[in-house]
Coordinates of C-alpha atoms in Angstrom, one line a residue:
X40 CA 0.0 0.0 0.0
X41 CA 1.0 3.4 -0.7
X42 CA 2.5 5.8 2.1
X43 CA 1.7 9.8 1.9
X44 CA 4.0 11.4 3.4
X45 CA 2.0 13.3 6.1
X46 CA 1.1 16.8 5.8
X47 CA 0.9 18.3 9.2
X48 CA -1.9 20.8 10.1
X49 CA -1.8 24.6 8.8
X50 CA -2.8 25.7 12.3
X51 CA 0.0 26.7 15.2
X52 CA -2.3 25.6 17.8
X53 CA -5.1 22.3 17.4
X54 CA -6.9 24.0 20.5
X55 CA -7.2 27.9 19.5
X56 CA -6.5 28.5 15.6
X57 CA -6.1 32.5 16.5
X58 CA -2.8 31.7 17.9
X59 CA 0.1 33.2 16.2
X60 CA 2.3 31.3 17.8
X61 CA 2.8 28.4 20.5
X62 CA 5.9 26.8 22.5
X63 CA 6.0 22.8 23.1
X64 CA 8.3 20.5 23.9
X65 CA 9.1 17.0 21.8
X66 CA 11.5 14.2 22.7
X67 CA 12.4 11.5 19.7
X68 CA 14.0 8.7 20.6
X69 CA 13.9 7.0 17.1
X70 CA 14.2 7.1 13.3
X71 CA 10.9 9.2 12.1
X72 CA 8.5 9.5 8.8
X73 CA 9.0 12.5 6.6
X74 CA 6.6 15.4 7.1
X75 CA 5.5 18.4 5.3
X76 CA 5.3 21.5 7.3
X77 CA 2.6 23.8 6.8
X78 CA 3.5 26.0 9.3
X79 CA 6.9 27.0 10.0
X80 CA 8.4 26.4 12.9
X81 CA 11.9 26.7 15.2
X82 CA 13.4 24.1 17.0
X83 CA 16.0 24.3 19.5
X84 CA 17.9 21.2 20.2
X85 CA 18.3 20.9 24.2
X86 CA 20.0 17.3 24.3
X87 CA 20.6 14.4 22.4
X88 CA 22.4 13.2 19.1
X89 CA 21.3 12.1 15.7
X90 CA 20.7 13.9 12.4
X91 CA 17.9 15.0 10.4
X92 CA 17.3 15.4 6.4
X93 CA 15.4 18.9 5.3
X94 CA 14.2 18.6 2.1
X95 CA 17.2 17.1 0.4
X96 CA 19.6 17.5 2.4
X97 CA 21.3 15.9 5.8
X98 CA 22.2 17.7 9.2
X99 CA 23.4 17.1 12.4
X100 CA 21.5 17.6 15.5
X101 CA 23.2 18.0 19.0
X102 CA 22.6 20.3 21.6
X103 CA 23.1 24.2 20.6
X104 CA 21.6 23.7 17.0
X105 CA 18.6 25.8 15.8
X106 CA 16.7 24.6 13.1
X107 CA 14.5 27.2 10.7
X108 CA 11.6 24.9 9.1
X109 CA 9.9 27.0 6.7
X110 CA 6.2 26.2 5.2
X111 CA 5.7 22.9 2.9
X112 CA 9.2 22.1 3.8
X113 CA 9.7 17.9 4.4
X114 CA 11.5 17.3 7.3
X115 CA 12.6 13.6 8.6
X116 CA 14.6 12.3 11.7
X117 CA 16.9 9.8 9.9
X118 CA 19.4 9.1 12.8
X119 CA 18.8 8.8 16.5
X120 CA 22.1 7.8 18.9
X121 CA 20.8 9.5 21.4
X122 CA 17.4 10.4 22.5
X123 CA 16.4 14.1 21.1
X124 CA 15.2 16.8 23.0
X125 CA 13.5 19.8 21.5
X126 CA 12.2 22.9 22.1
X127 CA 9.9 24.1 19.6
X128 CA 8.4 27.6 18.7
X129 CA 5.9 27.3 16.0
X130 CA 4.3 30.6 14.2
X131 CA 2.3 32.2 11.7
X132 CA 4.7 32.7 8.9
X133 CA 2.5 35.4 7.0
X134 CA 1.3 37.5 9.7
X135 CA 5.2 37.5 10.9
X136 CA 6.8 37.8 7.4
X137 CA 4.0 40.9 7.1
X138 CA 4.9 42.5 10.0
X139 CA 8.8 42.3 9.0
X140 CA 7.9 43.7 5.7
X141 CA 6.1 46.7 7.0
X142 CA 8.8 47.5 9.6
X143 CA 10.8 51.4 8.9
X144 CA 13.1 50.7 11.3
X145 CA 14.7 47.8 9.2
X146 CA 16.7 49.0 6.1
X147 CA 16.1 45.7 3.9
X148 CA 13.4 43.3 5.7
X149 CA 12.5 41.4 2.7
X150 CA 16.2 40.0 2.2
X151 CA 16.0 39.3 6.2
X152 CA 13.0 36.6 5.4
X153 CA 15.1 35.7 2.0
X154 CA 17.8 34.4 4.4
X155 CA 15.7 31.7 5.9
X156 CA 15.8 29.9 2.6
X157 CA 19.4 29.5 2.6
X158 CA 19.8 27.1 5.3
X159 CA 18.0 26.1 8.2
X160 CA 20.2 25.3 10.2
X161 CA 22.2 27.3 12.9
X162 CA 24.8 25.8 15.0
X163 CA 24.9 28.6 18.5
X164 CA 27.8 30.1 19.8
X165 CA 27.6 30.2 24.0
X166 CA 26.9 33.8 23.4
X167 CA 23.8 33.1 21.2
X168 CA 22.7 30.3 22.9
X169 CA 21.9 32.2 25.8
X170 CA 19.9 34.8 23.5
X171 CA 18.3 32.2 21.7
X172 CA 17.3 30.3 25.2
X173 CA 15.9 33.6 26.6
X174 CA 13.6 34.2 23.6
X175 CA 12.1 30.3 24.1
X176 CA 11.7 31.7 27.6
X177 CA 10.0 34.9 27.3
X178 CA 7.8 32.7 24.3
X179 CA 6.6 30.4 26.8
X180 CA 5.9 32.9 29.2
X181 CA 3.3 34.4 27.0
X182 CA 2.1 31.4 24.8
X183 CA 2.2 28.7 27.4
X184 CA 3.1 25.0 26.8
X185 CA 0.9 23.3 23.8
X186 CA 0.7 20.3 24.7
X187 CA -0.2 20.4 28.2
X188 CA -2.9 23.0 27.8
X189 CA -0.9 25.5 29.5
X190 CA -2.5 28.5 27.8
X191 CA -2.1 31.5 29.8
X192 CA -4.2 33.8 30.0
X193 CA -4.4 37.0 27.3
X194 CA -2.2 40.1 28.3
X195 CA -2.2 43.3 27.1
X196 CA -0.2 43.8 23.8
X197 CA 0.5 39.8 23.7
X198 CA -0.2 39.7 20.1
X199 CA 2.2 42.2 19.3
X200 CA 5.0 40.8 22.0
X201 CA 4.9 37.9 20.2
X202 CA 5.3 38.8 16.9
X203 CA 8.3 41.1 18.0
X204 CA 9.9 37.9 19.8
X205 CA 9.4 35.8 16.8
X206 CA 10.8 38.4 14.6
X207 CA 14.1 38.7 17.4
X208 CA 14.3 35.1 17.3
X209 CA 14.3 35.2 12.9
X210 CA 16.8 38.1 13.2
X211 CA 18.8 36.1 16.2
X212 CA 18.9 32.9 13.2
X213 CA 20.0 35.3 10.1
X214 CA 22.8 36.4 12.3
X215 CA 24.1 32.9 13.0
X216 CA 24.6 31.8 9.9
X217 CA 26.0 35.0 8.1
X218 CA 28.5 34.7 11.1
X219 CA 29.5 30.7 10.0
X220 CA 32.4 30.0 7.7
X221 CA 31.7 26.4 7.0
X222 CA 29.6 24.3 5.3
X223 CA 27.1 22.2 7.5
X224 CA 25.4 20.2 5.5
X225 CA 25.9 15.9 5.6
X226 CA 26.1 15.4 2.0
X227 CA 24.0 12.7 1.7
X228 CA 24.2 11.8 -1.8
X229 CA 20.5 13.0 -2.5
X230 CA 19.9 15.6 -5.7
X231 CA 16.3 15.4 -6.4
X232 CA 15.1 18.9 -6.9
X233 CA 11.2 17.7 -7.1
X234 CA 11.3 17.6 -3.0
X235 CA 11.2 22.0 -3.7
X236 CA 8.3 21.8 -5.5
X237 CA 5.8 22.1 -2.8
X238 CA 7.9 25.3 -1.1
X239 CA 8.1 26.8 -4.6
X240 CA 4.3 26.8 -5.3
X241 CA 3.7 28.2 -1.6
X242 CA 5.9 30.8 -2.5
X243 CA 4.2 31.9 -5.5
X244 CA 0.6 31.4 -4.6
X245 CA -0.2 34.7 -6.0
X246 CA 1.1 34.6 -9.7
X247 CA 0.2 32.1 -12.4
X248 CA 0.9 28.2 -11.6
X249 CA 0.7 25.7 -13.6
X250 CA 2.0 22.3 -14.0
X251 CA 3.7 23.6 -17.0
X252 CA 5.4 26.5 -15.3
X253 CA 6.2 24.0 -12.7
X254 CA 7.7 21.4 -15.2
X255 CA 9.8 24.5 -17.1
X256 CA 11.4 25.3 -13.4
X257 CA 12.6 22.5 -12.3
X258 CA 13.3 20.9 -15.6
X259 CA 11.3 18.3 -15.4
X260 CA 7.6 17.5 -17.9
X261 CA 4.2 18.0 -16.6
X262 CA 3.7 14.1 -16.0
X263 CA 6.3 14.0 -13.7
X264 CA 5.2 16.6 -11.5
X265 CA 2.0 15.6 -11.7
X266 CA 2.8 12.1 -10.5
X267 CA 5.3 13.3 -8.0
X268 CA 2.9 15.6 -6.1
X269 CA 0.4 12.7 -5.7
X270 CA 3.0 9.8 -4.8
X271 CA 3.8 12.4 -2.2
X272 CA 0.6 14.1 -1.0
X273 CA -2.7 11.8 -2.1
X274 CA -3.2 15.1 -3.9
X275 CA -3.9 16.1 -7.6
X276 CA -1.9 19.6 -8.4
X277 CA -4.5 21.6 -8.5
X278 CA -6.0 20.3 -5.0
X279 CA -2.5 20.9 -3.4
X280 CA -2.5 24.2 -5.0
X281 CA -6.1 24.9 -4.2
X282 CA -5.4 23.6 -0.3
X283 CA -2.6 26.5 0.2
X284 CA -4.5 28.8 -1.1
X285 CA -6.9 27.8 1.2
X286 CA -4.7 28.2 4.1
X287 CA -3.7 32.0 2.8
X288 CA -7.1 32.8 2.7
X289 CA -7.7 31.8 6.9
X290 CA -4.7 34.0 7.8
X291 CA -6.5 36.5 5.2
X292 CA -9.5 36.1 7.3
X293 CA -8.1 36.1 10.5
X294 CA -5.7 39.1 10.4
X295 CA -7.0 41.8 7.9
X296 CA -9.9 44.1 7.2
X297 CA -9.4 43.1 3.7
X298 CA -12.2 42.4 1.2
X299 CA -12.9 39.1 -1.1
X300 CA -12.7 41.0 -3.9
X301 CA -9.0 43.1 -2.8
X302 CA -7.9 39.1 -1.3
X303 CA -8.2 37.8 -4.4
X304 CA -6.1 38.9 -6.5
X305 CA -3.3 38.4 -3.9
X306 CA -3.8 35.1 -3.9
X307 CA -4.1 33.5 -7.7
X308 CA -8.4 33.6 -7.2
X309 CA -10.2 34.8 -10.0
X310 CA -12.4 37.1 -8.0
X311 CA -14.5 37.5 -5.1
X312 CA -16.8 34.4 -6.0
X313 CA -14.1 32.1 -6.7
X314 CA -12.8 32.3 -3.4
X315 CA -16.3 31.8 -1.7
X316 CA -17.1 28.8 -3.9
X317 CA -13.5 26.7 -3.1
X318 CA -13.6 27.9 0.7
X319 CA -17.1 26.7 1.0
X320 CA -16.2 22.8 -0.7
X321 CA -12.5 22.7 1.2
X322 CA -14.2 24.0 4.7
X323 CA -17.9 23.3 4.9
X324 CA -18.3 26.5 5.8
X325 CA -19.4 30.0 4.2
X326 CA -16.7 32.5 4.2
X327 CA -19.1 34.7 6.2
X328 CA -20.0 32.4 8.7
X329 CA -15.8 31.7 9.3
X330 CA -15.1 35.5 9.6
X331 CA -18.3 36.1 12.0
X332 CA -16.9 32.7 14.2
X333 CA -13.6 34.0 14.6
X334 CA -13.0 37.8 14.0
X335 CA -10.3 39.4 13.0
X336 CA -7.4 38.9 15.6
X337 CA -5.4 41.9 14.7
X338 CA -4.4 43.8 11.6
X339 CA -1.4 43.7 10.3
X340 CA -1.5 45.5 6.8
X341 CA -2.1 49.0 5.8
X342 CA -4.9 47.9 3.1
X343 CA -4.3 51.0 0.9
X344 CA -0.8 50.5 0.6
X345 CA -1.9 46.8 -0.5
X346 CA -4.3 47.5 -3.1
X347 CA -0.9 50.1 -4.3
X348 CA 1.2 46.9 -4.4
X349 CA -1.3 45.1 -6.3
X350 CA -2.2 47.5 -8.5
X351 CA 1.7 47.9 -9.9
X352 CA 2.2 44.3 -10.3
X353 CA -1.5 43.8 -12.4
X354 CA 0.1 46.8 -14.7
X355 CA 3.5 45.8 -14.8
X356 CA 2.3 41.6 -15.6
X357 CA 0.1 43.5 -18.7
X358 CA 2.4 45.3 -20.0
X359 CA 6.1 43.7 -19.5
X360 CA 6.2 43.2 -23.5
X361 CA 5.8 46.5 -24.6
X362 CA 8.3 49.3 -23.5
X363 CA 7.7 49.5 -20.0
X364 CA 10.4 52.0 -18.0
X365 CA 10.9 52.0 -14.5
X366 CA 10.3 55.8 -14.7
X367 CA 7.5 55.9 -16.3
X368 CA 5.4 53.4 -14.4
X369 CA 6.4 55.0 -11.1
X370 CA 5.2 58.4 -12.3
X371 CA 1.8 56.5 -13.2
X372 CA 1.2 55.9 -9.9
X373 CA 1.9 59.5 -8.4
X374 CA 5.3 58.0 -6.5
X375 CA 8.9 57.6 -6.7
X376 CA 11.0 55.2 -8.3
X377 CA 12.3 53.9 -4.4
X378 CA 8.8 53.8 -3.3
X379 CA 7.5 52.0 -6.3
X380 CA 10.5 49.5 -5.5
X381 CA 9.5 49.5 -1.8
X382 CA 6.0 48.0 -2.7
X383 CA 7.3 45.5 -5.4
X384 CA 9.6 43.9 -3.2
X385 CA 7.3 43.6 -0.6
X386 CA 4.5 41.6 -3.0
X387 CA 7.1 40.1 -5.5
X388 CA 10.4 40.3 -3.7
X389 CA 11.8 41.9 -6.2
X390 CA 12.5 45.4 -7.7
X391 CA 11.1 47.0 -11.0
X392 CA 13.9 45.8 -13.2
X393 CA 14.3 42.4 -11.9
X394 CA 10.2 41.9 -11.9
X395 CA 9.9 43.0 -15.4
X396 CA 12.9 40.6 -16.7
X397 CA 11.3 38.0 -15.0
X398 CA 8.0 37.8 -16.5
X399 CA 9.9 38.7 -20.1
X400 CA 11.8 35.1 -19.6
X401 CA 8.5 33.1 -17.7
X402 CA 7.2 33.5 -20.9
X403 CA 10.3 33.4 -23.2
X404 CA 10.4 29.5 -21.6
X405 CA 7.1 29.3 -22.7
X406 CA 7.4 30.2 -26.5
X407 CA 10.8 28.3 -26.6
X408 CA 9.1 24.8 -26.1
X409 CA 5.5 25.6 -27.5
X410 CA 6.3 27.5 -30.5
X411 CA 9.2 26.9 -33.4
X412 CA 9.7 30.9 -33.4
X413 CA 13.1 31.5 -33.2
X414 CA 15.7 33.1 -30.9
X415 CA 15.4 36.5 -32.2
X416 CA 11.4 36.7 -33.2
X417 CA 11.4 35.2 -29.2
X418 CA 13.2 38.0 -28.1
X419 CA 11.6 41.1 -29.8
X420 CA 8.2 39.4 -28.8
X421 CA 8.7 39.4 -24.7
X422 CA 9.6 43.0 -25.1
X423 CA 13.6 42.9 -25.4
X424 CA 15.4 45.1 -28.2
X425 CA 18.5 43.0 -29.2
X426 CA 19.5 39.0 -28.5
X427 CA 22.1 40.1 -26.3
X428 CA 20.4 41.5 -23.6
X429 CA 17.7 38.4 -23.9
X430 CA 20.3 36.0 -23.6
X431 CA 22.2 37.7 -20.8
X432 CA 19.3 37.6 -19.2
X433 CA 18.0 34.1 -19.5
X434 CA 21.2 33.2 -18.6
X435 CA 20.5 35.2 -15.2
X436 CA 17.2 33.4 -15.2
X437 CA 17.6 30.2 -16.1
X438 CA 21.3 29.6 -15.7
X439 CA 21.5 28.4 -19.1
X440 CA 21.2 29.7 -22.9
X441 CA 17.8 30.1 -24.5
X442 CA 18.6 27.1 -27.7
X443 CA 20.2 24.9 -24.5
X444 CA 17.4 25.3 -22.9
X445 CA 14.9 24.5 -25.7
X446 CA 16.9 22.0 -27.0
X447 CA 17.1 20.0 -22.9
X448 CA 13.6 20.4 -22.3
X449 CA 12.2 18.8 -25.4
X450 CA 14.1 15.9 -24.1
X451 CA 12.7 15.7 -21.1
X452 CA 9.3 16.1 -22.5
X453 CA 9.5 13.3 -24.9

């Protein structure tokens, strides 16, 4: 019989699905089944010895490490020699990741949230170990212990406290690891890409996925994907794809003012009634109803500065072909080029020129293997002016040349 590998629950907390964030403890004491994350999570090893594989790669665990497991990450204890110990802080990765985008008194926020994908893994100095220990202290404190229903009760501000601590604890991580000078990863011989998949579709929830975009970025053909997500999940692709969005939408629900019809577009829905109709069959429950049940816990966006955001990347995904200047588009809006930027790479996590050369090559990839157009036709078509500048891009991009890239991929599809 087939085994799924379990996908945990979106929620930080079974008992109160407000919470931001919760504290628990967890001993192992052997080998475990892989997992995908749905919510992210720290863990602080305490004692013990073994190792443990995220995503594709291996790492040891002994006492001092930190581990950073981001959502629809696949985590798996492959090595126990002595019984594990853990600590564990789990949290609302957007309401946090929001919060740290919106902060003035941080000079790049987005590219402190971009260093959690590099590794996550942190091995403490004493110095940081005692930091680290006193944020899992002053967690606690206010979120209690999970899994003995130690919930304390609300404090003033405890919302907030906890973001900030969670937010401490992110930038506690980021300094960690730009501090390291070694590698720390087991190699473990392991290169299959497909186990990003499900973090790469997370991640870009809000623009176009498909299976084919899917197959052209991890060089792989729709079939494969397609079979890969349901050996892993019991899940068709547009299920899996239609279940995140689903758990965007709660946190949506839970922690903005915002409107169906200004959540939608954020989130890949066609409008308003889209999003009503898949909530209702994935939840059994009317979008209403939810929102009346739980209330909004507390809001963390300025919604005008949202619908902004939103409105640049619609005009900048319509009109990427034609002649589109960063000037130009920023004077559109009534702002300056910084601020323009400022939105962008908090909804895109990316600047003007980096968003725009992106879409140009997204759908350079797709004319290379659906059409027999060439190079050059390709290249005035996605809105570049000579081959040159196409090709040094797509080499950017895709880390190969456009005809390479043409020629592997219609291998792999046939």
């Amino acid at each position: 019989m087939k085994e799924y590998i379990e996908l945990q629950s979106h929620f930080c907390s079974k008992i109160d699905i407000k919470k931001i964030c919760t504290f628990d403890y967890e001993t192992i004491a052997e080998r475990t089944l892989p997992l995908y994350h749905k919510s992210p999570r720290f863990i602080l090893v305490r004692e013990g010895k073994g190792s443990i594989e995220v995503d594709r790669e291996r790492y040891e665990l002994k006492s001092g490490v930190l581990l950073s497991v981001l959502p629809w990450e696949c985590t798996q204890i492959v090595e126990v020699e002595e019984a594990l110990s853990f600590e564990i802080v789990k949290y609302n990765y957007d309401v946090v990741a929001e919060t740290i985008k919106s902060s003035t008194s941080m000079s790049d926020p987005v590219s402190v949230l971009k260093k959690l994908e590099e590794t996550p893994y942190a091995y403490l100095t004493e110095e940081m170990r005692e930091e680290v220990g006193y944020l899992f202290l002053k967690i606690r404190k206010e979120a209690g212990v999970e899994s003995v229903l130690d919930f304390r009760e609300r404090r003033s501000y405890q919302e907030i406290n906890i973001i900030m601590l969670v937010s401490s604890l992110i930038i506690a991580f980021c300094r960690v690891i730009d501090s390291r000078d070694k590698k720390i990863c087991i190699k473990n011989g392991s290169e299959d890409n497909r186990l990003l998949i499900l973090r790469y579709i997370y991640m870009h929830l809000g623009e176009k996925i498909t299976l084919e975009r899917i197959a052209k970025q991890f060089y792989l053909s729709r079939s494969s994907v397609r079979m890969y997500i349901f050996e892993k999940t019991g899940l068709a692709f547009h299920e899996l794809v239609s279940e995140m969005r689903i758990v965007k939408t709660i946190n949506y629900l839970l922690y903005t003012d915002m409107t169906l019809e200004e959540i939608a577009p954020v989130l890949g829905y066609v409008d308003a009634a889209h999003i009503s109709k898949v909530f209702s069959y994935r939840m059994e429950n009317k979008i209403s109803n939810y929102r009346r049940t739980y209330q909004r816990v507390l809001n963390i966006t300025n919604i005008e500065e949202k619908k902004m955001a939103y409105q640049l990347v619609e005009y900048i995904s319509r009109n990427y072909q034609e002649e589109i200047q960063a000037l130009e588009t920023s004077e559109r809006f009534g702002i300056s080029i910084e601020e323009m930027n400022r939105h962008l790479m908090m909804q895109v996590e990316c600047n003007f020129s980096d968003f725009v050369n992106r879409l140009r090559i997204d759908k350079a990839c797709e004319l290379l293997l659906d059409t027999d157009k060439s190079i050059t036709d390709i290249a005035i078509e996605v809105g570049y002016g000579t081959v040159k500048t196409f090709r040094r891009n797509f080499i950017q991009f895709r880390h190969v040349l456009p005809n390479e890239f043409r020629a592997t991929q219609a291998v792999l599809v046939n």
